[in-house]
Amino acid sequence: MPVTKLTELLSIDKDELTVKVRSGKYLPQPILGVEIPKGNGKTRLLGIPTVTDRLLQQAVLQVINARFEFEFSDSSFGFRPNRNVGQAVLKAQGYINDGFQFIRYADDFSIYVKTKATARRVGNNIYKFLRDKLKLAINREKSGIRRPVQFTCLGFDFVPTYRKGERGKYQLVVSKKGCPERIPMEGKAEAKAENHHPENHVDEF
């Protein structure tokens, strides 16, 4: 739908909408629930807002982005300007190829470490922090310690390069569970860890 058609779909006029929002009297409308398929055969409930609410969400986002964007970690890629799935996966590949090959995946983020013992310690600490401080539930089905060949990241799997002299190096292949967006070739030059701290992480989507 072109932007020029947006006005026709707004449920209330601009002046009335502005007054309600500024006075704190505007109430978001119920969202439309749509089930979309997942790679494991299950479905996920997706909430679709009305056009008016989506317009207001975008307006708020454009304001808070300018204020808070600089506070985000450089390893955070989800729903940020000029960040995408391809960059997140390439960052993960960079950590893995630098030797951080024990992955503690906890729902929407992954942490890369060098030993299984560190993976257990970090995973337990993160679990307690999310549960006790942020009051968030962890998806146990997705969480756990993985080696690269057991790990799927945003629709991609990691397989050894099988090249002579490249022990411990992995390449990306599209997972059988999904078909993610194409990684731009020019982004591959940036696929390296920016530091060598034993607890690197990539925030996903």
Short mmCIF file of N, CA and C in Angstrom, two decimals, residues 4 25 47 50 66 104 128 150 164 174 200:
data_model
loop_
_atom_site.label_atom_id
_atom_site.label_comp_id
_atom_site.label_asym_id
_atom_site.label_seq_id
_atom_site.Cartn_x
_atom_site.Cartn_y
_atom_site.Cartn_z
N THR A 4 0.49 7.36 0.16
CA THR A 4 -0.59 8.28 -0.21
C THR A 4 -1.97 7.73 0.14
N LYS A 25 -5.48 10.35 26.44
CA LYS A 25 -6.79 9.70 26.39
C LYS A 25 -6.91 8.69 25.25
N GLY A 47 0.91 -10.62 16.32
CA GLY A 47 -0.08 -9.57 16.56
C GLY A 47 0.06 -8.45 15.56
N THR A 50 -3.68 -2.05 14.24
CA THR A 50 -4.41 -1.29 13.24
C THR A 50 -3.46 -0.29 12.58
N ALA A 66 16.51 8.21 18.32
CA ALA A 66 17.54 9.24 18.38
C ALA A 66 18.10 9.40 19.79
N ARG A 104 25.94 -20.66 24.24
CA ARG A 104 24.82 -20.76 25.18
C ARG A 104 23.68 -19.94 24.59
N LYS A 128 19.24 -16.64 35.80
CA LYS A 128 18.82 -16.04 37.07
C LYS A 128 18.54 -14.55 36.92
N GLN A 150 25.73 -27.95 16.01
CA GLN A 150 24.42 -28.22 16.61
C GLN A 150 23.57 -26.96 16.71
N LYS A 164 41.91 -27.76 3.89
CA LYS A 164 43.18 -28.10 4.51
C LYS A 164 43.74 -26.89 5.24
N VAL A 174 22.21 -22.36 4.60
CA VAL A 174 20.81 -22.09 4.95
C VAL A 174 20.23 -23.31 5.65
N ASN A 200 31.78 -13.31 24.58
CA ASN A 200 31.19 -12.50 23.53
C ASN A 200 29.75 -12.89 23.33
#
